[in-house]
XYZ file of C-alpha atoms in Angstrom:
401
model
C -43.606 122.000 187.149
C -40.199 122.871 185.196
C -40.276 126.398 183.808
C -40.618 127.425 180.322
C -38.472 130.011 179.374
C -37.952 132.349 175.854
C -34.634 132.370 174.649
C -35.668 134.074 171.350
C -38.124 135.483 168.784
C -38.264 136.136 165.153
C -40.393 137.322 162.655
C -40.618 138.338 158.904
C -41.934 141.645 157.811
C -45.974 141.544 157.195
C -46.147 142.273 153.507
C -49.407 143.117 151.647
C -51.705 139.964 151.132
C -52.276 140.767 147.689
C -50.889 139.556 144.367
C -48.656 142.702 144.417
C -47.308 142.691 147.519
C -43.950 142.386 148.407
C -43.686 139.183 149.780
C -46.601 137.487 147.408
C -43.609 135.612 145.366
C -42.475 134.128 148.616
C -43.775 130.821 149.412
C -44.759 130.249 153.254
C -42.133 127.655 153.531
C -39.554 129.976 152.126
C -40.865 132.535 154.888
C -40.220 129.563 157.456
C -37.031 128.544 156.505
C -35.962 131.992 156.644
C -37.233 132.259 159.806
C -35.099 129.192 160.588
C -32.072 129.949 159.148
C -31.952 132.938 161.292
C -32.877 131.172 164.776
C -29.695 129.153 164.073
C -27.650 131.636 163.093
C -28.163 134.288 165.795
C -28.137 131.595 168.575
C -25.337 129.142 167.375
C -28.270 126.796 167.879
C -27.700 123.315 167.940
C -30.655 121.853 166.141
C -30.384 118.708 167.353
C -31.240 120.090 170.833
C -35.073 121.087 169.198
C -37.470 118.335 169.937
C -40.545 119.833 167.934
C -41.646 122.750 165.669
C -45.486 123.865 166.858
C -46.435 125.825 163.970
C -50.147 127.424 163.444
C -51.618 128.257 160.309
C -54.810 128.897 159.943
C -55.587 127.825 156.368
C -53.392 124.202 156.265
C -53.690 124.160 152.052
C -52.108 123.755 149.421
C -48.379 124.936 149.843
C -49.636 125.307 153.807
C -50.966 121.583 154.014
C -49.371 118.531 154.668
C -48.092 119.663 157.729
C -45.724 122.206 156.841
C -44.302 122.480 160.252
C -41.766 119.504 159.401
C -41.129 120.299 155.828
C -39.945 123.869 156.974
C -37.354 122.002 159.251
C -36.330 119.457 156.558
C -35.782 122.264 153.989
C -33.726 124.617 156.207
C -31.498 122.042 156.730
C -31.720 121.040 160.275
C -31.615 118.315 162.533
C -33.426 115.337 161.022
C -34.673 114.768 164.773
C -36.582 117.941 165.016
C -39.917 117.189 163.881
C -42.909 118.967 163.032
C -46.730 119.584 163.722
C -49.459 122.670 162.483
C -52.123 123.024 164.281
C -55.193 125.483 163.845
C -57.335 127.505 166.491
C -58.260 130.131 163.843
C -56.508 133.628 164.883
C -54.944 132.646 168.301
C -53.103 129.394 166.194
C -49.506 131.275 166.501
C -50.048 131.858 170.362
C -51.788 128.325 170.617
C -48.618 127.183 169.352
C -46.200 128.834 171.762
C -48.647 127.768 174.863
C -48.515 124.344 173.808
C -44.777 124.515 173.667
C -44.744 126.080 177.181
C -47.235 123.419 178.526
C -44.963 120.969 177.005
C -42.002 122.124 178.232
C -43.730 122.641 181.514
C -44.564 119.156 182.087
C -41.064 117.800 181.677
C -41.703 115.787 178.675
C -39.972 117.936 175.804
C -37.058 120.113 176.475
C -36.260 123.007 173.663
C -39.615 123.519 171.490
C -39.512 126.403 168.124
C -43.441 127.507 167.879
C -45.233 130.258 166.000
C -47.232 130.232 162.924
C -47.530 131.184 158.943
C -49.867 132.470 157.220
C -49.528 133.492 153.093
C -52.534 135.378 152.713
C -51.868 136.227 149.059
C -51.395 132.682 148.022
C -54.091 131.254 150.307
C -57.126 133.571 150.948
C -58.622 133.005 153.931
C -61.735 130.549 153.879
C -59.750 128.537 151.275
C -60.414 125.638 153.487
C -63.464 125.662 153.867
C -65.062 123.763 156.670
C -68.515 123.172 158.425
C -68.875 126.148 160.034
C -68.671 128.337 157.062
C -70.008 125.495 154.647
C -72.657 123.344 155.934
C -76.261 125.344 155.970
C -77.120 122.544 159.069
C -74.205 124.063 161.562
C -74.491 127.415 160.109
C -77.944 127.843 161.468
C -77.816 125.890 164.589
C -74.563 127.795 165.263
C -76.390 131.158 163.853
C -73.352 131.511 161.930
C -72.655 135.123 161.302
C -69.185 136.529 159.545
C -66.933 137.986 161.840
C -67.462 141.776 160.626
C -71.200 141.660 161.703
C -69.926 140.003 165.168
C -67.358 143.420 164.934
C -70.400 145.642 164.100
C -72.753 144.089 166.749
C -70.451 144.257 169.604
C -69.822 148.731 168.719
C -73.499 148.932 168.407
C -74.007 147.481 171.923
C -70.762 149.230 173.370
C -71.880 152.473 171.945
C -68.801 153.184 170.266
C -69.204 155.478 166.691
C -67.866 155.418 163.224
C -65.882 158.283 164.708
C -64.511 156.300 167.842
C -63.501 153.317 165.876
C -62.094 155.231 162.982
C -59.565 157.187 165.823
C -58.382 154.012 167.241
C -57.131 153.291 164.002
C -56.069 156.508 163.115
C -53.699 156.116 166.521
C -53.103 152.483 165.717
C -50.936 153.999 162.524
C -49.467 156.739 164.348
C -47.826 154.386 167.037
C -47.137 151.780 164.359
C -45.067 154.553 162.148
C -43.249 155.846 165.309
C -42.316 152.730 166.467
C -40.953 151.894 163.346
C -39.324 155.435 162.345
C -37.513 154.333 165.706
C -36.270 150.914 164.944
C -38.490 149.244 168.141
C -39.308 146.292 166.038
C -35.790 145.666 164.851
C -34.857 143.492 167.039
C -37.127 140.439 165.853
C -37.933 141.242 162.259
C -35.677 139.142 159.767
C -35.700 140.956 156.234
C -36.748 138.538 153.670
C -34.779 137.997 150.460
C -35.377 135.783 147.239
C -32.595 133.069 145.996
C -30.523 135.152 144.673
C -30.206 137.115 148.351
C -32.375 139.883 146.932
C -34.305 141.882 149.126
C -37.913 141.184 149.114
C -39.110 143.523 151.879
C -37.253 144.451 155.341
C -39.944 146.066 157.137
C -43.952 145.799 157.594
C -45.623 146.791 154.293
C -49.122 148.181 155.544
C -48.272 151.079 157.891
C -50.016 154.735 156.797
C -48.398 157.506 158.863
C -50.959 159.896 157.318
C -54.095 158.581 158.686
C -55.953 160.488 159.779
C -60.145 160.293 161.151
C -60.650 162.418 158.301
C -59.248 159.975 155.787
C -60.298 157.049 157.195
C -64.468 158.993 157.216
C -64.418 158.269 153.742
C -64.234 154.128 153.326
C -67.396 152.997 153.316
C -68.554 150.414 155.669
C -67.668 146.892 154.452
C -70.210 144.318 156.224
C -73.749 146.719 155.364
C -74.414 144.226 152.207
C -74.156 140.871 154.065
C -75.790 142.710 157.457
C -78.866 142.705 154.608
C -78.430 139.435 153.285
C -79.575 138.152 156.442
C -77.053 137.922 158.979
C -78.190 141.333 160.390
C -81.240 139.143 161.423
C -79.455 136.087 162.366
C -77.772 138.657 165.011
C -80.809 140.503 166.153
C -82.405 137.486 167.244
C -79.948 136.791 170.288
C -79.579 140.336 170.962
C -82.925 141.810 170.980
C -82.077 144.881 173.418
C -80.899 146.663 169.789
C -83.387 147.294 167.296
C -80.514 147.579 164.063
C -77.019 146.728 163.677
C -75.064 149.734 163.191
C -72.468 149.203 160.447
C -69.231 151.143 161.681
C -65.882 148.997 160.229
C -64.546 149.098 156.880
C -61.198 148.284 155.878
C -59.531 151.008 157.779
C -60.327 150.198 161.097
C -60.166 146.311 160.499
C -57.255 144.349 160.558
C -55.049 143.894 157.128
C -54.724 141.228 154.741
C -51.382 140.138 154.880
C -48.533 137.229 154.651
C -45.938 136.772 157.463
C -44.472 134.364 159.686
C -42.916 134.002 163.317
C -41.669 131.782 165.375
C -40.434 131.501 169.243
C -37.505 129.514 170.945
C -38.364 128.184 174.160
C -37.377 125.646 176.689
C -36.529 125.043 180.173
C -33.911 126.234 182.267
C -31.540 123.381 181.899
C -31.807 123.172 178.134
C -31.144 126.934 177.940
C -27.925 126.082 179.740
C -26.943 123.365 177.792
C -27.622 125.192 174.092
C -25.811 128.206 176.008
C -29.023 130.214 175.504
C -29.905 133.637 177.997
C -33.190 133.323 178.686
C -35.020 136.628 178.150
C -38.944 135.546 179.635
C -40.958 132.995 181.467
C -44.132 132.138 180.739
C -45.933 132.440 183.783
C -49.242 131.341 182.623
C -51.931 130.484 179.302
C -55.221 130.505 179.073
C -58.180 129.574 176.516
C -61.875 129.749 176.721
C -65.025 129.144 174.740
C -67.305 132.054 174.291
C -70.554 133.109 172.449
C -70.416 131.721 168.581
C -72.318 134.694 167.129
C -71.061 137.536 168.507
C -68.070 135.886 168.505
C -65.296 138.389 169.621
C -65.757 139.173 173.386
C -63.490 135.548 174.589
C -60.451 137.937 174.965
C -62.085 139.732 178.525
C -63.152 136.579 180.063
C -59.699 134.372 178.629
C -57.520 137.304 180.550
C -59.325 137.066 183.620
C -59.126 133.400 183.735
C -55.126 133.603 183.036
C -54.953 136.150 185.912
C -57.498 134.818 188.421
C -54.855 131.678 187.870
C -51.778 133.480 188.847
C -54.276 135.838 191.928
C -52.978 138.758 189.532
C -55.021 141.754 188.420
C -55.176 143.813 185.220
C -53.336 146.530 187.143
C -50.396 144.002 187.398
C -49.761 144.276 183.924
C -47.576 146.630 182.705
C -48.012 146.268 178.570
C -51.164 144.908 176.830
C -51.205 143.550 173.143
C -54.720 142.787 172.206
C -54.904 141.812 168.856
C -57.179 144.723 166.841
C -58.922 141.962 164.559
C -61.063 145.227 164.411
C -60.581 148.008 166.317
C -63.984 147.191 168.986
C -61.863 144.614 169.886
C -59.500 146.296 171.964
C -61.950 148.968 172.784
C -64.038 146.595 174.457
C -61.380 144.748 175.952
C -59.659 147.272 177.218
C -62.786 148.689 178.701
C -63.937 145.747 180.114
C -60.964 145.138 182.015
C -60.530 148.959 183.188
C -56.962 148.631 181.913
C -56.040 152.282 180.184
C -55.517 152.184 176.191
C -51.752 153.788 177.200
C -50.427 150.222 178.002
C -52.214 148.441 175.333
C -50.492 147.973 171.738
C -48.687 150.836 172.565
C -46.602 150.421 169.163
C -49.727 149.767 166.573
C -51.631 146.691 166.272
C -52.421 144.738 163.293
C -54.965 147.363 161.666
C -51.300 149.309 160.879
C -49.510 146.405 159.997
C -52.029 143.573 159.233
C -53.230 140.448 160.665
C -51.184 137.390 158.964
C -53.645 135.049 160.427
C -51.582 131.795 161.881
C -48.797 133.843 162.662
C -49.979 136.957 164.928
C -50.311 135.376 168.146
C -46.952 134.568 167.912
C -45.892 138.219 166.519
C -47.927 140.166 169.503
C -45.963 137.922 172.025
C -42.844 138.790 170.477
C -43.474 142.731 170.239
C -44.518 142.673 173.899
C -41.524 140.663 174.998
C -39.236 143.433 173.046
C -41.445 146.539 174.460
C -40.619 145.151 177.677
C -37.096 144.718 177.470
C -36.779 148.295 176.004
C -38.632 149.942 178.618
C -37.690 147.696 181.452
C -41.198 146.964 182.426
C -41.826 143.811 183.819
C -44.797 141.539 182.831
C -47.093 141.718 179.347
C -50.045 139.700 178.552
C -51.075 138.939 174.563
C -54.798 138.107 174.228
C -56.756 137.378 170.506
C -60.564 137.180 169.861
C -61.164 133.883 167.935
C -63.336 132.759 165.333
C -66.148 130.333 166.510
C -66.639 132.109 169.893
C -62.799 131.553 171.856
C -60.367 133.762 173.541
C -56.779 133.062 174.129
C -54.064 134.923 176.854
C -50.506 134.424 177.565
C -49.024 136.040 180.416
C -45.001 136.422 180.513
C -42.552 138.066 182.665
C -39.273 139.614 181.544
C -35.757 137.835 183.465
């Protein structure tokens, strides 16, 4: 097997996924050209070395359909030989990108591979797709379809954590965000987006509170309570029947945010490093996906890590930084727990409940923030993991050179 390498990672700012936030007059291909443009431009890049962009988005629509992955190339003006795909596993699709590249890249066949993902939330709500899961009343009940908040409130109930527990994890989840900011951690990846005119449109993530606080945060009220009692509630009772109620503990404060963003990741081997006069700055040493429970829906990150590990005959205590991706903030909780790894070396600068959750593109975000934690701490090996919709889990393992 050749070794796939990471020579490089980018992202835009997350900005508010919401008609006035900063980056909602930004179209995702102008996000991905961006992107692009600076890839080339930091690297001396010759484009023509790129044999594929592996782009995730989550909700392919509109200005995100038609695969978007190879219009981005054409319209940033590179090599008419690069070419393009967009694929979709739901939140992991920016992470599912970059493993496919690695696999890829791994088996000899490609040599230099750009992956990540996109994701305009304030142009394309989420759901805008549609699809049988969500749609068809057939699959939704043999698949006792249930939205991903109850899964989120099912899985505290169960775990025992409170309103109070959740609501501090995101309290901290701001904190570490606005430090890491105030101290210019993520600076290394994030490319400021301007408009045509070379305008800023927003240079750093949109979301982040540095005044939340428990107290705050105590006085959202839970967001899922109305559809628990339209039903779903039930739907989730009747597979786990060891709880007599589904407490309702997240609301928008302790869930991920709404918002647009992009990223992307330049990898290849060894050789083609050499050859594009590219430092490579990681391996990836392994990647992992699973299938897990549909309904409860956001436990595949515990069993994905252990399969990624049990593959390398590596333990959670070989890991020096965690990013698990706080879809809500159980997620991590339980993860973390699960896995007996301490919450000190998990997201240890915020998570997407600080800076949002740009759907397509996060997997490929986390992997980048953990790469540049690394490198700035001179710690050694990171592994990015995301609950998916549907029942999945996803992990990437990587190793700083």
């Amino acid at each position: 097997m050749t070794e796939a390498y990471i020579f490089d990672t980018v992202r835009t700012p997350r900005g508010k996924g919401k008609k006035d936030g900063s980056l909602h007059q930004a179209t995702p291909v102008w996000l991905l050209r961006t992107l692009l443009l600076a890839l080339q431009s930091r690297n001396q890049l010759d484009t023509s070395l790129v044999d594929d962009l592996v782009l995730g988005c989550v909700t392919p629509v509109g200005e995100q359909g038609a695969d978007i992955a190879r219009t981005a190339v054409l319209d940033a003006g590179w090599a008419q030989s690069v070419s393009g795909v967009t694929l979709s596993r739901f939140c992991a699709s920016g992470l599912e990108a970059v493993n496919q590249a690695a696999q890829r890249i791994g088996s000899g066949m490609e040599d230099m591979i750009v992956a990540g993902g996109v994701e305009s939330m304030s142009r394309w709500p989420m759901g805008s797709d549609g699809g049988a899961w969500v749609m068809d009343p057939r699959i939704n009940s043999g698949t006792a379809f249930v939205p991903q908040g109850i899964s989120a409130d099912l899985i505290a109930t169960l775990e025992g954590f409170s309103r109070a527990d959740l609501d501090a994890y995101a309290s901290e989840s701001h904190r570490r965000a606005a430090l890491a900011q105030a101290e210019g951690r993520f600076d290394k990846s994030i490319v400021a987006v301007k408009d045509l005119n070379g305008l800023l449109m927003l240079g750093r993530d949109e979301t982040v509170r540095p005044g939340t606080s428990v107290e705050s945060l105590a006085k959202l009220m839970p967001s899922f309570e109305m559809m628990g009692a339209m039903g779903f509630d039930a739907t989730a009772l009747d597979k786990y029947t060891t709880i007599e109620k589904v407490i309702h503990s997240h609301h928008a404060g302790n869930s991920s945010g709404i918002v647009d963003g992009a990223a992307l990741v330049l990898l290849g081997s060894k050789e083609a490093g050499i050859k594009a006069g590219l430092k490579p700055r990681a391996r990836v040493r392994m990647c992992s996906v699973i299938g897990s429970e549909p309904t409860i829906m956001l436990t595949g990150p515990t069993p994905a890590c252990q399969k990624a590990l049990h593959k390398l005959g590596m333990t959670p205590g070989d890991i020096d930084l965690w990013e698990i991706n706080e879809a809500f903030a159980t997620v991590p909780m339980k993860t973390a727990r699960d896995l007996g790894v301490s919450m000190d070396r998990v997201n240890v600068n915020g998570g997407s409940i600080a800076m949002g959750h740009p759907l397509g593109a996060t997997g490929a975000i986390i992997l980048g923030t953990a790469l540049d934690e690394l490198e700035r701490t001179g710690k050694s090996t990171a592994l990015a993991t995301l609950c998916i919709g549907a029942g999945m889990g996803i992990a990437t393992i990587i190793e700083r050179v």
